Protein backbone atom coordinates (compact mmCIF):
# COMPACT_ATOMS: atom_id res chain seq x y z
CA UNK A 1 0.00 0.00 0.00
CA UNK A 2 2.79 2.41 0.94
CA UNK A 3 4.68 1.51 -2.25
CA UNK A 4 1.57 2.27 -4.31
CA UNK A 5 1.05 5.65 -2.61
CA UNK A 6 4.70 6.57 -3.11
CA UNK A 7 4.46 5.80 -6.80
CA UNK A 8 1.20 7.76 -7.02
CA UNK A 9 2.66 10.88 -5.41
CA UNK A 10 5.79 10.54 -7.56
CA UNK A 11 3.60 10.63 -10.67
CA UNK A 12 1.85 13.74 -9.34
CA UNK A 13 5.16 15.50 -8.65
CA UNK A 14 6.61 14.67 -12.05
CA UNK A 15 3.48 15.50 -14.04
CA UNK A 16 3.08 18.80 -15.86
CA UNK A 17 0.32 21.29 -15.01
CA UNK A 18 -2.09 19.90 -17.61
CA UNK A 19 -1.64 16.31 -16.41
CA UNK A 20 -2.07 17.40 -12.80
CA UNK A 21 -5.36 19.04 -13.68
CA UNK A 22 -6.51 15.84 -15.42
CA UNK A 23 -5.52 13.73 -12.42
CA UNK A 24 -7.24 16.13 -9.97
CA UNK A 25 -10.36 16.11 -12.13
CA UNK A 26 -10.37 12.31 -12.19
CA UNK A 27 -9.93 12.20 -8.40
CA UNK A 28 -12.75 14.72 -7.99
CA UNK A 29 -15.03 12.64 -10.23
CA UNK A 30 -14.23 9.50 -8.23
CA UNK A 31 -15.01 11.34 -4.97
CA UNK A 32 -18.36 12.46 -6.40
CA UNK A 33 -19.16 8.89 -7.48
CA UNK A 34 -18.26 7.58 -4.00
CA UNK A 35 -20.40 10.27 -2.34
CA UNK A 36 -23.36 9.47 -4.62
CA UNK A 37 -23.03 5.74 -3.89
CA UNK A 38 -22.86 6.38 -0.16
CA UNK A 39 -25.97 8.58 -0.41
CA UNK A 40 -27.83 5.90 -2.36
CA UNK A 41 -26.85 3.19 0.13
CA UNK A 42 -27.87 5.40 3.08
CA UNK A 43 -31.19 6.25 1.39
CA UNK A 44 -31.86 2.57 0.67
CA UNK A 45 -31.15 1.60 4.29
CA UNK A 46 -33.31 4.48 5.55
CA UNK A 47 -36.19 3.41 3.33
CA UNK A 48 -35.87 -0.20 4.52
CA UNK A 49 -35.86 0.94 8.14
CA UNK A 50 -38.93 3.10 7.55
CA UNK A 51 -40.77 0.28 5.80
CA UNK A 52 -40.00 -2.12 8.65
CA UNK A 53 -41.17 0.50 11.16
CA UNK A 54 -44.40 1.12 9.23
CA UNK A 55 -45.14 -2.61 9.09
CA UNK A 56 -44.51 -3.00 12.82
CA UNK A 57 -46.63 0.07 13.56
CA UNK A 58 -49.46 -1.32 11.45
CA UNK A 59 -49.27 -4.60 13.35
CA UNK A 60 -49.47 -2.77 16.70
CA UNK A 61 -52.37 -0.67 15.43
CA UNK A 62 -54.17 -3.77 14.18
CA UNK A 63 -53.67 -5.61 17.49
CA UNK A 64 -54.93 -2.64 19.49
CA UNK A 65 -57.93 -2.14 17.20
CA UNK A 66 -58.84 -5.80 17.56
CA UNK A 67 -58.70 -5.51 21.36
CA UNK A 68 -60.79 -2.31 21.28
CA UNK A 69 -63.46 -3.90 19.09
CA UNK A 70 -63.67 -7.00 21.29
CA UNK A 71 -63.73 -4.86 24.45
CA UNK A 72 -66.51 -2.67 23.05
CA UNK A 73 -68.64 -5.69 22.16
CA UNK A 74 -68.10 -7.15 25.64
CA UNK A 75 -69.10 -3.87 27.29
CA UNK A 76 -72.28 -3.77 25.22
CA UNK A 77 -73.16 -7.32 26.24
CA UNK A 78 -72.51 -6.80 29.96
CA UNK A 79 -74.53 -3.58 29.86
CA UNK A 80 -77.50 -5.49 28.41
CA UNK A 81 -77.18 -8.26 31.01
CA UNK A 82 -76.88 -5.69 33.82
CA UNK A 83 -79.98 -3.93 32.58
CA UNK A 84 -81.92 -7.20 32.74
CA UNK A 85 -80.67 -7.97 36.25
CA UNK A 86 -81.63 -4.51 37.52
CA UNK A 87 -85.06 -4.72 35.88
CA UNK A 88 -85.62 -8.01 37.74
CA UNK A 89 -84.93 -6.21 41.04
CA UNK A 90 -82.05 -8.56 41.79
CA UNK A 91 -80.72 -8.42 45.34
CA UNK A 92 -77.46 -6.52 45.88
CA UNK A 93 -75.54 -9.68 46.83
CA UNK A 94 -76.56 -11.39 43.59
CA UNK A 95 -75.46 -8.30 41.63
CA UNK A 96 -72.15 -8.37 43.49
CA UNK A 97 -71.69 -12.04 42.59
CA UNK A 98 -72.42 -11.34 38.92
CA UNK A 99 -69.70 -8.68 38.65
CA UNK A 100 -67.19 -10.72 40.63
CA UNK A 101 -67.78 -13.58 38.23
CA UNK A 102 -67.46 -11.29 35.22
CA UNK A 103 -64.13 -9.97 36.50
CA UNK A 104 -62.68 -13.49 36.49
CA UNK A 105 -64.29 -14.49 33.20
CA UNK A 106 -63.14 -11.40 31.29
CA UNK A 107 -59.63 -11.56 32.77
CA UNK A 108 -59.35 -15.07 31.32
CA UNK A 109 -60.89 -14.17 27.97
CA UNK A 110 -58.64 -11.12 27.49
CA UNK A 111 -55.61 -12.93 28.96
CA UNK A 112 -55.03 -10.40 31.71
CA UNK A 113 -55.85 -7.31 29.63
CA UNK A 114 -59.22 -6.79 31.36
CA UNK A 115 -58.57 -5.50 34.88
CA UNK A 116 -62.02 -4.81 36.27
CA UNK A 117 -65.72 -5.09 35.50
CA UNK A 118 -68.00 -2.87 37.59
CA UNK A 119 -71.19 -0.86 37.82
CA UNK A 120 -72.08 2.41 39.51
CA UNK A 121 -74.95 4.77 40.12
CA UNK A 122 -74.94 8.33 41.38
CA UNK A 123 -74.43 7.33 45.02
CA UNK A 124 -73.34 3.68 44.89
CA UNK A 125 -70.86 1.39 43.15
CA UNK A 126 -69.95 -2.29 42.86
CA UNK A 127 -66.24 -2.67 42.13
CA UNK A 128 -65.12 -6.21 43.04
CA UNK A 129 -61.97 -6.37 45.12
CA UNK A 130 -61.78 -2.61 45.60
CA UNK A 131 -62.18 -1.14 49.07
CA UNK A 132 -64.10 1.94 47.95
CA UNK A 133 -63.04 5.10 49.87
CA UNK A 134 -65.71 7.27 51.45
CA UNK A 135 -64.74 10.17 49.20
CA UNK A 136 -65.14 8.07 46.05
CA UNK A 137 -68.00 9.54 44.00
CA UNK A 138 -68.71 7.83 40.64
CA UNK A 139 -70.24 10.95 38.99
CA UNK A 140 -66.85 12.65 39.38
CA UNK A 141 -64.99 9.93 37.48
CA UNK A 142 -64.03 10.34 33.84
CA UNK A 143 -65.60 7.05 32.74
CA UNK A 144 -68.94 7.98 34.38
CA UNK A 145 -69.01 11.49 32.93
CA UNK A 146 -68.06 10.17 29.49
CA UNK A 147 -70.84 7.59 29.48
CA UNK A 148 -73.33 10.20 30.69
CA UNK A 149 -72.37 12.54 27.86
CA UNK A 150 -72.56 9.78 25.24
CA UNK A 151 -75.85 7.92 25.82
CA UNK A 152 -76.54 4.97 23.56
CA UNK A 153 -72.93 4.15 22.77
CA UNK A 154 -69.78 2.89 24.46
CA UNK A 155 -67.47 5.63 25.74
CA UNK A 156 -63.70 5.03 25.61
CA UNK A 157 -61.73 7.09 28.12
CA UNK A 158 -58.29 8.59 27.71
CA UNK A 159 -55.53 6.42 29.27
CA UNK A 160 -55.03 7.07 32.98
CA UNK A 161 -53.40 5.56 36.06
CA UNK A 162 -55.94 3.28 37.73
CA UNK A 163 -56.56 4.05 41.42
CA UNK A 164 -57.26 0.42 42.27
CA UNK A 165 -54.61 -1.55 40.35
CA UNK A 166 -52.00 1.18 39.89
CA UNK A 167 -51.72 0.25 36.19
CA UNK A 168 -52.00 2.47 33.15
CA UNK A 169 -55.37 1.68 31.62
CA UNK A 170 -58.38 2.95 29.69
CA UNK A 171 -62.07 2.39 30.46
CA UNK A 172 -64.98 1.27 28.29
CA UNK A 173 -68.25 2.47 29.83
CA UNK A 174 -71.90 2.64 28.86
CA UNK A 175 -74.91 4.39 30.34
CA UNK A 176 -77.97 2.23 31.00
CA UNK A 177 -81.47 3.26 30.03
CA UNK A 178 -82.29 4.77 33.45
CA UNK A 179 -79.87 7.59 32.63
CA UNK A 180 -77.87 7.29 35.85
CA UNK A 181 -76.36 3.79 36.03
CA UNK A 182 -73.09 3.09 34.24
CA UNK A 183 -71.36 -0.22 33.48
CA UNK A 184 -67.60 -0.05 32.97
CA UNK A 185 -64.65 -2.28 32.12
CA UNK A 186 -60.99 -1.36 32.66
CA UNK A 187 -58.32 -2.59 30.23
CA UNK A 188 -54.56 -2.28 30.53
CA UNK A 189 -52.01 -2.06 27.69
CA UNK A 190 -50.48 -5.52 28.08
CA UNK A 191 -51.01 -6.28 24.38
CA UNK A 192 -49.28 -3.12 23.19
CA UNK A 193 -46.51 -3.73 25.72
CA UNK A 194 -45.95 -7.18 24.24
CA UNK A 195 -45.87 -5.63 20.76
CA UNK A 196 -43.28 -3.09 21.93
CA UNK A 197 -41.12 -5.83 23.44
CA UNK A 198 -41.42 -7.89 20.26
CA UNK A 199 -40.49 -4.89 18.11
CA UNK A 200 -37.49 -4.11 20.28
CA UNK A 201 -36.26 -7.71 20.15
CA UNK A 202 -36.66 -7.96 16.37
CA UNK A 203 -34.93 -4.73 15.29
CA UNK A 204 -32.76 -4.02 18.32
CA UNK A 205 -34.15 -0.54 18.85
CA UNK A 206 -36.03 1.34 21.55
CA UNK A 207 -39.73 1.97 20.96
CA UNK A 208 -42.59 3.58 22.85
CA UNK A 209 -46.24 4.51 22.45
CA UNK A 210 -47.66 7.75 23.82
CA UNK A 211 -51.04 9.45 23.98
CA UNK A 212 -51.66 12.63 21.97
CA UNK A 213 -50.55 14.76 24.92
CA UNK A 214 -47.31 12.78 25.36
CA UNK A 215 -48.18 10.40 28.20
CA UNK A 216 -46.21 7.14 27.86
CA UNK A 217 -48.49 4.09 27.83
CA UNK A 218 -46.03 1.44 26.57
CA UNK A 219 -42.25 1.46 26.68
CA UNK A 220 -39.33 -0.94 27.02
CA UNK A 221 -38.65 0.60 30.44
CA UNK A 222 -41.88 -0.10 32.36
CA UNK A 223 -40.90 2.28 35.19
CA UNK A 224 -41.53 5.24 32.85
CA UNK A 225 -45.05 4.17 31.86
CA UNK A 226 -47.46 6.87 33.04
CA UNK A 227 -44.86 9.63 32.84
CA UNK A 228 -44.90 12.33 30.18
CA UNK A 229 -42.46 12.24 27.26
CA UNK A 230 -41.17 15.76 27.88
CA UNK A 231 -40.25 14.74 31.43
XYZ file of C-alpha atoms in Angstrom:
231
model
C 0.000 0.000 0.000
C 2.793 2.413 0.936
C 4.678 1.511 -2.251
C 1.574 2.270 -4.313
C 1.052 5.649 -2.613
C 4.704 6.573 -3.110
C 4.459 5.797 -6.796
C 1.200 7.759 -7.017
C 2.655 10.883 -5.406
C 5.792 10.538 -7.561
C 3.602 10.633 -10.669
C 1.846 13.742 -9.341
C 5.156 15.500 -8.646
C 6.607 14.672 -12.053
C 3.483 15.502 -14.040
C 3.081 18.796 -15.859
C 0.318 21.285 -15.007
C -2.090 19.901 -17.607
C -1.637 16.314 -16.410
C -2.067 17.404 -12.802
C -5.364 19.040 -13.684
C -6.511 15.845 -15.424
C -5.522 13.727 -12.418
C -7.235 16.129 -9.968
C -10.362 16.115 -12.131
C -10.367 12.306 -12.192
C -9.931 12.198 -8.401
C -12.751 14.723 -7.993
C -15.025 12.638 -10.234
C -14.230 9.501 -8.230
C -15.009 11.343 -4.974
C -18.359 12.464 -6.397
C -19.164 8.886 -7.481
C -18.264 7.578 -4.002
C -20.398 10.266 -2.344
C -23.361 9.472 -4.621
C -23.030 5.744 -3.888
C -22.858 6.385 -0.158
C -25.965 8.580 -0.411
C -27.835 5.895 -2.362
C -26.846 3.186 0.128
C -27.874 5.399 3.076
C -31.187 6.253 1.390
C -31.858 2.569 0.673
C -31.148 1.597 4.293
C -33.311 4.482 5.554
C -36.191 3.406 3.325
C -35.865 -0.196 4.516
C -35.858 0.943 8.140
C -38.930 3.104 7.550
C -40.768 0.279 5.796
C -39.998 -2.121 8.654
C -41.173 0.503 11.159
C -44.396 1.118 9.233
C -45.144 -2.613 9.091
C -44.513 -3.000 12.817
C -46.632 0.067 13.560
C -49.457 -1.316 11.448
C -49.267 -4.602 13.354
C -49.467 -2.774 16.705
C -52.371 -0.667 15.433
C -54.168 -3.772 14.177
C -53.668 -5.612 17.485
C -54.935 -2.636 19.486
C -57.931 -2.141 17.203
C -58.838 -5.801 17.562
C -58.699 -5.507 21.357
C -60.787 -2.307 21.282
C -63.458 -3.899 19.089
C -63.666 -7.001 21.286
C -63.732 -4.858 24.450
C -66.508 -2.671 23.054
C -68.643 -5.687 22.162
C -68.099 -7.154 25.636
C -69.095 -3.865 27.291
C -72.279 -3.767 25.219
C -73.159 -7.323 26.241
C -72.509 -6.804 29.956
C -74.527 -3.576 29.855
C -77.496 -5.488 28.410
C -77.184 -8.256 31.013
C -76.877 -5.694 33.825
C -79.982 -3.931 32.584
C -81.925 -7.199 32.738
C -80.671 -7.969 36.254
C -81.633 -4.508 37.518
C -85.061 -4.722 35.880
C -85.620 -8.009 37.737
C -84.932 -6.206 41.040
C -82.047 -8.558 41.786
C -80.720 -8.424 45.335
C -77.462 -6.521 45.884
C -75.542 -9.684 46.826
C -76.557 -11.389 43.589
C -75.465 -8.303 41.633
C -72.146 -8.373 43.490
C -71.695 -12.042 42.588
C -72.419 -11.345 38.918
C -69.700 -8.680 38.649
C -67.194 -10.723 40.634
C -67.782 -13.585 38.233
C -67.455 -11.294 35.215
C -64.128 -9.974 36.500
C -62.677 -13.489 36.489
C -64.285 -14.488 33.199
C -63.135 -11.398 31.287
C -59.631 -11.557 32.767
C -59.349 -15.075 31.318
C -60.892 -14.173 27.966
C -58.644 -11.122 27.492
C -55.607 -12.929 28.958
C -55.029 -10.396 31.707
C -55.847 -7.305 29.633
C -59.224 -6.793 31.361
C -58.567 -5.502 34.879
C -62.024 -4.810 36.273
C -65.719 -5.089 35.504
C -67.998 -2.869 37.585
C -71.189 -0.856 37.816
C -72.082 2.413 39.510
C -74.952 4.766 40.121
C -74.941 8.328 41.381
C -74.431 7.333 45.019
C -73.342 3.679 44.890
C -70.858 1.389 43.150
C -69.953 -2.290 42.860
C -66.239 -2.667 42.125
C -65.118 -6.209 43.039
C -61.966 -6.370 45.124
C -61.779 -2.611 45.599
C -62.183 -1.138 49.073
C -64.105 1.939 47.951
C -63.038 5.097 49.869
C -65.707 7.275 51.453
C -64.745 10.167 49.203
C -65.140 8.068 46.046
C -67.996 9.541 43.999
C -68.712 7.830 40.636
C -70.244 10.954 38.986
C -66.852 12.655 39.378
C -64.987 9.926 37.479
C -64.031 10.342 33.840
C -65.602 7.051 32.736
C -68.936 7.977 34.376
C -69.013 11.493 32.928
C -68.061 10.173 29.486
C -70.845 7.588 29.479
C -73.334 10.197 30.691
C -72.367 12.543 27.856
C -72.560 9.779 25.238
C -75.851 7.924 25.822
C -76.542 4.969 23.556
C -72.930 4.150 22.768
C -69.780 2.890 24.465
C -67.471 5.627 25.744
C -63.697 5.031 25.612
C -61.725 7.086 28.118
C -58.287 8.593 27.709
C -55.530 6.423 29.268
C -55.028 7.070 32.980
C -53.397 5.556 36.064
C -55.944 3.283 37.731
C -56.561 4.054 41.424
C -57.263 0.415 42.273
C -54.605 -1.551 40.348
C -51.999 1.177 39.891
C -51.716 0.247 36.190
C -51.997 2.469 33.149
C -55.371 1.680 31.616
C -58.381 2.948 29.693
C -62.067 2.387 30.456
C -64.983 1.272 28.293
C -68.246 2.473 29.828
C -71.895 2.639 28.857
C -74.907 4.387 30.335
C -77.970 2.226 30.998
C -81.475 3.265 30.025
C -82.285 4.765 33.447
C -79.869 7.595 32.629
C -77.867 7.294 35.848
C -76.359 3.788 36.034
C -73.090 3.089 34.241
C -71.364 -0.225 33.482
C -67.603 -0.049 32.972
C -64.654 -2.279 32.116
C -60.992 -1.365 32.657
C -58.320 -2.585 30.230
C -54.562 -2.278 30.526
C -52.011 -2.059 27.686
C -50.484 -5.517 28.079
C -51.007 -6.284 24.380
C -49.281 -3.118 23.186
C -46.507 -3.727 25.720
C -45.952 -7.181 24.238
C -45.868 -5.632 20.760
C -43.284 -3.086 21.930
C -41.118 -5.829 23.444
C -41.421 -7.894 20.264
C -40.488 -4.892 18.108
C -37.493 -4.106 20.283
C -36.264 -7.709 20.145
C -36.660 -7.956 16.367
C -34.932 -4.734 15.290
C -32.758 -4.019 18.316
C -34.150 -0.536 18.849
C -36.031 1.335 21.555
C -39.733 1.972 20.959
C -42.589 3.582 22.848
C -46.244 4.512 22.448
C -47.663 7.746 23.825
C -51.040 9.454 23.978
C -51.662 12.634 21.971
C -50.547 14.758 24.922
C -47.310 12.784 25.357
C -48.182 10.397 28.197
C -46.207 7.138 27.860
C -48.495 4.086 27.826
C -46.026 1.442 26.569
C -42.248 1.456 26.682
C -39.331 -0.940 27.016
C -38.652 0.599 30.442
C -41.875 -0.098 32.363
C -40.899 2.284 35.191
C -41.532 5.239 32.848
C -45.053 4.167 31.860
C -47.459 6.869 33.042
C -44.865 9.633 32.842
C -44.899 12.331 30.176
C -42.460 12.237 27.264
C -41.174 15.764 27.878
C -40.251 14.741 31.426
